[in-house]
mmCIF file of C-alpha atoms in Angstrom:
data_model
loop_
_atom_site.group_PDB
_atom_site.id
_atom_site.type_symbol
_atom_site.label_atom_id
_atom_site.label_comp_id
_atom_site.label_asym_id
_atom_site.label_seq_id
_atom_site.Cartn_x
_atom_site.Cartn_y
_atom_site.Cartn_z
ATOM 1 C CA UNK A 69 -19.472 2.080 0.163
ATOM 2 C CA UNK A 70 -16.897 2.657 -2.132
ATOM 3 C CA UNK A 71 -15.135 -0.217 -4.304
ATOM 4 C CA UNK A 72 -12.021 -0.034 -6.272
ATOM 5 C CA UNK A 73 -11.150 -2.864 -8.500
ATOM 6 C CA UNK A 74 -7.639 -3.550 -10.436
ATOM 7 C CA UNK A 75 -8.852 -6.454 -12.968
ATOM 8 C CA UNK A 76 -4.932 -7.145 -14.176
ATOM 9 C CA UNK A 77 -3.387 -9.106 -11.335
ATOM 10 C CA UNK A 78 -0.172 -9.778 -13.193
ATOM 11 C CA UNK A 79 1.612 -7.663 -16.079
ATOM 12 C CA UNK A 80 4.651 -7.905 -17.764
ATOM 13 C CA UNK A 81 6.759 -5.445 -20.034
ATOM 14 C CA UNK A 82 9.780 -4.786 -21.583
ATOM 15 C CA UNK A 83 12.298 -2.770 -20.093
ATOM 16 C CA UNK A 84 11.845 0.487 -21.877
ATOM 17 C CA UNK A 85 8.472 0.188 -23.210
ATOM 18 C CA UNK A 86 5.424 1.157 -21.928
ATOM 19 C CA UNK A 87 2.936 -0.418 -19.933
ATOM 20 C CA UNK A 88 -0.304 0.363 -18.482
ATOM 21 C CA UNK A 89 -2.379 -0.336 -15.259
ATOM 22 C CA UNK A 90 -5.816 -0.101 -15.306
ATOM 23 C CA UNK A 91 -8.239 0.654 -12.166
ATOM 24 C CA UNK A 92 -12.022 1.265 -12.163
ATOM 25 C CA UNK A 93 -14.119 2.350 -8.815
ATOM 26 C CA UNK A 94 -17.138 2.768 -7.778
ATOM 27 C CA UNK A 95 -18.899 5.917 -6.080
ATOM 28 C CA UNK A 96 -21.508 8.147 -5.686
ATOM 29 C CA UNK A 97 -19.177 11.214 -4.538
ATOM 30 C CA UNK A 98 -18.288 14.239 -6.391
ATOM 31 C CA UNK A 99 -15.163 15.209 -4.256
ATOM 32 C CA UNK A 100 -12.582 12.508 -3.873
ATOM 33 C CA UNK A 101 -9.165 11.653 -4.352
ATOM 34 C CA UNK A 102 -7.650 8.657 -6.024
ATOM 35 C CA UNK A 103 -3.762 7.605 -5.557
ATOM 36 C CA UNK A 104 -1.371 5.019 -7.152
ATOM 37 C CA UNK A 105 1.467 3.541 -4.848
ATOM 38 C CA UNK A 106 4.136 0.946 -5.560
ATOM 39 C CA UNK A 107 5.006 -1.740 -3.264
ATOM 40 C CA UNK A 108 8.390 -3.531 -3.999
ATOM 41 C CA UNK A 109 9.637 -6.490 -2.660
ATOM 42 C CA UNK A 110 10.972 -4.602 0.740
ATOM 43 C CA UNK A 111 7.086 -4.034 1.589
ATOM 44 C CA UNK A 112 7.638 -0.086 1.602
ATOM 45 C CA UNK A 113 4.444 0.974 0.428
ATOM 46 C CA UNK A 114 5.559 4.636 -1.721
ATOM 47 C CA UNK A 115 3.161 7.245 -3.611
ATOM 48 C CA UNK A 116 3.844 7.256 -7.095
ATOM 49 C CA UNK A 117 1.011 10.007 -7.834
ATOM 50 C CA UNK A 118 -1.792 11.369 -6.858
ATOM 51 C CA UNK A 119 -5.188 12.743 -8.647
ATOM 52 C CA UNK A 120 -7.733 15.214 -7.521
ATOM 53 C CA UNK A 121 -11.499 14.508 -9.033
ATOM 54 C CA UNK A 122 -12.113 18.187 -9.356
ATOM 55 C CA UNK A 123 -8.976 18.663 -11.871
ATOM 56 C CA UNK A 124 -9.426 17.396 -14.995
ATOM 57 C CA UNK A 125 -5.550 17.804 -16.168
ATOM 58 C CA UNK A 126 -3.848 14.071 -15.639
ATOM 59 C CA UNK A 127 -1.780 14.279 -13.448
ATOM 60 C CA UNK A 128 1.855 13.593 -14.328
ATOM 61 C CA UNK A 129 5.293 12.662 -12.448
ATOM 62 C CA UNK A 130 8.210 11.735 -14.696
ATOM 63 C CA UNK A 131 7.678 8.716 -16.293
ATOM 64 C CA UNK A 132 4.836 7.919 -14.258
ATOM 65 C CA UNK A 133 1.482 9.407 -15.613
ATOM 66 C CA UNK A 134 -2.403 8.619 -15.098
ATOM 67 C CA UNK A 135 -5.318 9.056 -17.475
ATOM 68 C CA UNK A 136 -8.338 10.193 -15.391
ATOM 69 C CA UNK A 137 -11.998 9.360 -16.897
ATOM 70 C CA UNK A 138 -14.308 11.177 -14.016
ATOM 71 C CA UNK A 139 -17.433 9.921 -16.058
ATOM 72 C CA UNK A 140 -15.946 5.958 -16.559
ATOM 73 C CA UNK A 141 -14.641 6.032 -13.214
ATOM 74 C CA UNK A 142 -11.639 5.125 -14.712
ATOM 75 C CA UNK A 143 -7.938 5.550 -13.164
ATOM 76 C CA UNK A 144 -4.924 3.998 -15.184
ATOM 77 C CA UNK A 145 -1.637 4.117 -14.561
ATOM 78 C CA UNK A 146 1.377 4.838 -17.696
ATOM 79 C CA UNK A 147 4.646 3.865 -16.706
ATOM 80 C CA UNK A 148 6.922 5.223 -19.639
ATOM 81 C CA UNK A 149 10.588 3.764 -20.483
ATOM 82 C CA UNK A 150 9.991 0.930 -17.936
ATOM 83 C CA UNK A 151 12.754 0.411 -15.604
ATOM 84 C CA UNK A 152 14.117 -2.860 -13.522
ATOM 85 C CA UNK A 153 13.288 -0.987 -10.365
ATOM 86 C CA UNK A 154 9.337 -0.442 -11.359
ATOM 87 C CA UNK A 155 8.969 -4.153 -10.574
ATOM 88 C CA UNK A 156 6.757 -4.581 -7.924
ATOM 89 C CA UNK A 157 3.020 -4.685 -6.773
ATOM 90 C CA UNK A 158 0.950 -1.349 -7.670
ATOM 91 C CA UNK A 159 -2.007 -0.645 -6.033
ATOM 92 C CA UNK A 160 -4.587 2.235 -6.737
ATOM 93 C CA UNK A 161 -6.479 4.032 -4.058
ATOM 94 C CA UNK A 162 -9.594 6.068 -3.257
ATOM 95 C CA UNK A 163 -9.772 8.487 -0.754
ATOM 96 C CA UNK A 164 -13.341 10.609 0.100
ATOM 97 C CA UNK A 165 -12.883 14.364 -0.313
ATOM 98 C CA UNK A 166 -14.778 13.997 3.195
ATOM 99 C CA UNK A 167 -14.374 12.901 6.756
ATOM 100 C CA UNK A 168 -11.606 10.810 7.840
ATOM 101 C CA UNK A 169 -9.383 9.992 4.928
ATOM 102 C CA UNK A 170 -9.355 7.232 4.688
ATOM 103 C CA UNK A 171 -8.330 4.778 2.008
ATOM 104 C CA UNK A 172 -9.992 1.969 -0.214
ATOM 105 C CA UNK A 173 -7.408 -0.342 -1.566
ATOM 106 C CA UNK A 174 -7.705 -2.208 -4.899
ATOM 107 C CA UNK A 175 -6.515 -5.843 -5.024
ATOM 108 C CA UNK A 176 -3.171 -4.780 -6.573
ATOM 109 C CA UNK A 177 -0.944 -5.536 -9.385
ATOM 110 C CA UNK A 178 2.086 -7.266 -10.019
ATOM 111 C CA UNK A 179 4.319 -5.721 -12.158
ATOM 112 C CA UNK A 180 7.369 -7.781 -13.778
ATOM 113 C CA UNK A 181 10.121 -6.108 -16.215
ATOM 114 C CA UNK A 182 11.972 -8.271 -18.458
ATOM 115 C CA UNK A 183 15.309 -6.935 -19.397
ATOM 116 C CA UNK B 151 14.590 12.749 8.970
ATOM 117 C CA UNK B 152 10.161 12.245 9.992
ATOM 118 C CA UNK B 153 8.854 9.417 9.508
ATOM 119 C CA UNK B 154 7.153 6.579 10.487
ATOM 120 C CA UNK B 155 8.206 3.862 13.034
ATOM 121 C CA UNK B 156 7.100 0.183 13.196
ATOM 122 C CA UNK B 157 8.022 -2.271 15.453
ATOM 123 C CA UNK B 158 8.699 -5.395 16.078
ATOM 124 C CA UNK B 159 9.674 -6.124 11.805
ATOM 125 C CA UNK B 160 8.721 -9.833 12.942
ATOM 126 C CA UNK B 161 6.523 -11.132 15.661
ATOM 127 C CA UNK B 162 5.314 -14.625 16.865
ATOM 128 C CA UNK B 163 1.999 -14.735 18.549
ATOM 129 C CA UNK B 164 1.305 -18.601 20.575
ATOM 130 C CA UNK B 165 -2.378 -19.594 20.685
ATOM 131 C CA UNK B 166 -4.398 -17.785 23.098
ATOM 132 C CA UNK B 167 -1.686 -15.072 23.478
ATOM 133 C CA UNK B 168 -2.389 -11.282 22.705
ATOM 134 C CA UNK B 169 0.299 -8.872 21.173
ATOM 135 C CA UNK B 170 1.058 -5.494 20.573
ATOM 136 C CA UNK B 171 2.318 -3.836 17.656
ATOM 137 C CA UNK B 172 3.877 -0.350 18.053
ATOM 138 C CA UNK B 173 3.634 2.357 15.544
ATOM 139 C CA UNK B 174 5.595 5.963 16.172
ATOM 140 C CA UNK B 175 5.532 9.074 14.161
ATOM 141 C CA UNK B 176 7.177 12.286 14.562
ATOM 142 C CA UNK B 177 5.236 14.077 11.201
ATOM 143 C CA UNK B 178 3.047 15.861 13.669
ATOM 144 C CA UNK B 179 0.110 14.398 11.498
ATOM 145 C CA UNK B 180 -2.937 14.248 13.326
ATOM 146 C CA UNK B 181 -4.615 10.996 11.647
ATOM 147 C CA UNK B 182 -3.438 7.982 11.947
ATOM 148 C CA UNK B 183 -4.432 3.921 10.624
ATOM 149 C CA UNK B 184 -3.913 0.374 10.814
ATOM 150 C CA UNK B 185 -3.966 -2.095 7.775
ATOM 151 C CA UNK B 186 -3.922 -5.481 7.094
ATOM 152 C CA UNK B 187 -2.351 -6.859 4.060
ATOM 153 C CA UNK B 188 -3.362 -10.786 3.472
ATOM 154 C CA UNK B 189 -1.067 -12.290 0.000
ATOM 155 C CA UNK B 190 -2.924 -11.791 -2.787
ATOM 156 C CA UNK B 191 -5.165 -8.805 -1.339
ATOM 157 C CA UNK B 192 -5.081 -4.850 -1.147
ATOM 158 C CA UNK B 193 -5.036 -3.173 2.286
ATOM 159 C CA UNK B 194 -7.850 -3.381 4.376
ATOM 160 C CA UNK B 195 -8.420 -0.835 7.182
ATOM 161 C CA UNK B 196 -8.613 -2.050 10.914
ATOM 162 C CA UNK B 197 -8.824 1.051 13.069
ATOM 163 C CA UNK B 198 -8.143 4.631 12.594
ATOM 164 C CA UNK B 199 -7.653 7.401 14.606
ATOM 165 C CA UNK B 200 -8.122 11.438 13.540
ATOM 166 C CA UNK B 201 -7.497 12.768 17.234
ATOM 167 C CA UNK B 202 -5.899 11.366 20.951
ATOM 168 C CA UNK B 203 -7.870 9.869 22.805
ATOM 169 C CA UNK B 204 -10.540 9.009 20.313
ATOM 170 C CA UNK B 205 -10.262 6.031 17.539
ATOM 171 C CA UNK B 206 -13.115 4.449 15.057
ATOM 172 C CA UNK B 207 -13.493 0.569 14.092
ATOM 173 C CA UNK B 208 -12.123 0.397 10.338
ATOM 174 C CA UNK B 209 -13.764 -2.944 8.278
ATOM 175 C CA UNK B 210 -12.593 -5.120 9.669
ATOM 176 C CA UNK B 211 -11.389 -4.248 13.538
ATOM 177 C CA UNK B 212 -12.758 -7.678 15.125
ATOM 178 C CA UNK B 213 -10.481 -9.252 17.014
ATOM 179 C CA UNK B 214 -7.983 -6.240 17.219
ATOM 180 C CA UNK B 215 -7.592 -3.394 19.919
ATOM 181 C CA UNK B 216 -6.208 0.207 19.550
ATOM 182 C CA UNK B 217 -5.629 2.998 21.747
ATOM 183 C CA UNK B 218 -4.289 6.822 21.087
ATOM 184 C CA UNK B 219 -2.670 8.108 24.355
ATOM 185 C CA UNK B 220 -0.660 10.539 22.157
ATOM 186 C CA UNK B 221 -0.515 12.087 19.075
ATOM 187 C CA UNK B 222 2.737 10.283 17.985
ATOM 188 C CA UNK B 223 1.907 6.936 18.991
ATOM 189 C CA UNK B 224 -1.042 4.900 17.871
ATOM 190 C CA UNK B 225 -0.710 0.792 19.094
ATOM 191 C CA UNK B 226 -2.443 -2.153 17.411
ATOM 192 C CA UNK B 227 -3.102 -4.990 19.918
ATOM 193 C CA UNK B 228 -4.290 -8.352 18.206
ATOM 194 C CA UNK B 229 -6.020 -10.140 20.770
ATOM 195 C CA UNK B 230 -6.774 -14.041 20.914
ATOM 196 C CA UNK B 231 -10.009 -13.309 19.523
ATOM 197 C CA UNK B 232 -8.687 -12.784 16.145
ATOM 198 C CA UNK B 233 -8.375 -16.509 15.073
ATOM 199 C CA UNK B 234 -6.498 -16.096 11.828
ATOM 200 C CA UNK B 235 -3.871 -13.110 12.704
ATOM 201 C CA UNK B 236 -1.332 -14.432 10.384
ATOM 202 C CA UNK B 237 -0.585 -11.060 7.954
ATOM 203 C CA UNK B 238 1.883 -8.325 7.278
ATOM 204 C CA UNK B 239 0.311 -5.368 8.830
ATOM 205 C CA UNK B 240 1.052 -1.544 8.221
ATOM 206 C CA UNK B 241 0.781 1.789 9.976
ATOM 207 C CA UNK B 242 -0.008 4.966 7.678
ATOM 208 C CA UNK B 243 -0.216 8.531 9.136
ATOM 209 C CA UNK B 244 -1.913 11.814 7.461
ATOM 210 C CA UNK B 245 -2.684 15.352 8.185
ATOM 211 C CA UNK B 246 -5.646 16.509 8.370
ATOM 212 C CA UNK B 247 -7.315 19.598 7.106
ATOM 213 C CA UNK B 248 -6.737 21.432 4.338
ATOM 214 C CA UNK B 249 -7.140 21.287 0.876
ATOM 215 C CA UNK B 250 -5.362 19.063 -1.383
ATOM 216 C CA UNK B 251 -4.670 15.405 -1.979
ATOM 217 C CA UNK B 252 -2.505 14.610 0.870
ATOM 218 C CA UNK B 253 -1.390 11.423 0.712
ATOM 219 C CA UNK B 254 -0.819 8.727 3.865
ATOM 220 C CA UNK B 255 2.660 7.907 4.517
ATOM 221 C CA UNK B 256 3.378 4.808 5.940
ATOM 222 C CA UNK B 257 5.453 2.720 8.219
ATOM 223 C CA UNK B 258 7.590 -0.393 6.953
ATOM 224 C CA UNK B 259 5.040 -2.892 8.597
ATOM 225 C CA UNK B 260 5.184 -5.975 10.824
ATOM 226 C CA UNK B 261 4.883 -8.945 9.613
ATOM 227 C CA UNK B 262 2.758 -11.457 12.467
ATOM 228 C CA UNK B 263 2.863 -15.287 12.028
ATOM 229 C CA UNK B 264 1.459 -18.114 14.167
ATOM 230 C CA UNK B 265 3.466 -20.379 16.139
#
């Protein structure tokens, strides 16, 4: 079975810096998908990007970008020019490029901006 | 607008009692799931569905009931059997098919607490 893991339960950051979120998973699949979603206080749970294995360009949305290691099985998240409203839990998922869709959660992290 | 429609927002289950949560999309996606969030934890899949009238047990789907009358509407019954029900659960829909990382858009949960 796949395993994703998200070994920084807590991070903090200026507003306007940088920060980084790391995930690592585990699998034995070639074809798969892996995701990054924020979940702010509200409970909304909204896509912030999306990867697919077989692309090896990182994918990139705004200020929001990932750096994919297929080999490492390695999946951070770069949050450029951090913002007050980036506070809030981020958690990566894997999806199998097969069957049902569904998705394996990591434990999340909880992002804090200090202004 | 589409979307994804959960309800009650809050709901009170007495011992021995079982309750139904409703979840309603108009997306036309043909997958849908049911997550449990505990504090501290990543979603954890309970029951999914990828067509009516047919629905598979998720990780951890003792204790719960589903059924998928129609394609819009996908129900999450916690039944007394589930001795620790306490947790904010969430609804996700997908479409299926396709190439492409499509991601699951979700509901804005129910939150279930013991009386």
């Amino acid at each position: 079975a796949q395993t994703v893991t998200q070994s920084q339960p807590e991070m903090s950051v200026q507003e306007a810096e940088t920060v980084t979120l790391s995930c690592t998973y585990d699998t034995s699949e070639s074809d798969y998908y892996l995701f990054w979603y924020k979940q702010p206080p509200s409970r909304q749970m909204i896509l912030v990007i999306r990867q697919e294995a077989y692309k090896q360009q990182n994918a990139t949305e705004n200020r929001f970008s990932v750096n994919f290691q297929k080999a490492a099985k390695s999946f951070s998240l770069k949050i450029s020019d951090s913002q007050l409203g980036d506070a809030a839990m981020y958690f990566c998922a894997y999806r199998s490029g097969q069957g049902a869709q569904k998705l394996v959660f990591g434990q999340g992290t909880r992002l804090t901006i200090n202004p | 607008d589409g979307g994804i429609t959960q309800s009650p927002k809050y709901l009170f289950r007495k011992e021995g009692q079982n309750v139904t949560l409703s979840c309603e999309q108009n997306l036309n996606h043909d997958a849908m799931y049911w997550y449990r969030q505990d504090p501290g934890q990543g979603l954890r899949l309970i029951y999914y569905s990828q067509i009516v009238n047919d629905f598979q047990k998720g990780d951890i789907a003792e204790g719960y009931s589903v059924s998928r009358e129609k394609k819009e509407s996908f129900p999450l019954t916690v039944t007394s059997a589930q001795k620790n029900p306490t947790a904010f659960y969430l609804c996700a829909s997908t479409p299926l098919g396709g190439r492409g990382a499509q991601p699951q858009h979700f509901g804005d949960g129910t939150r279930l607490s013991i009386l």
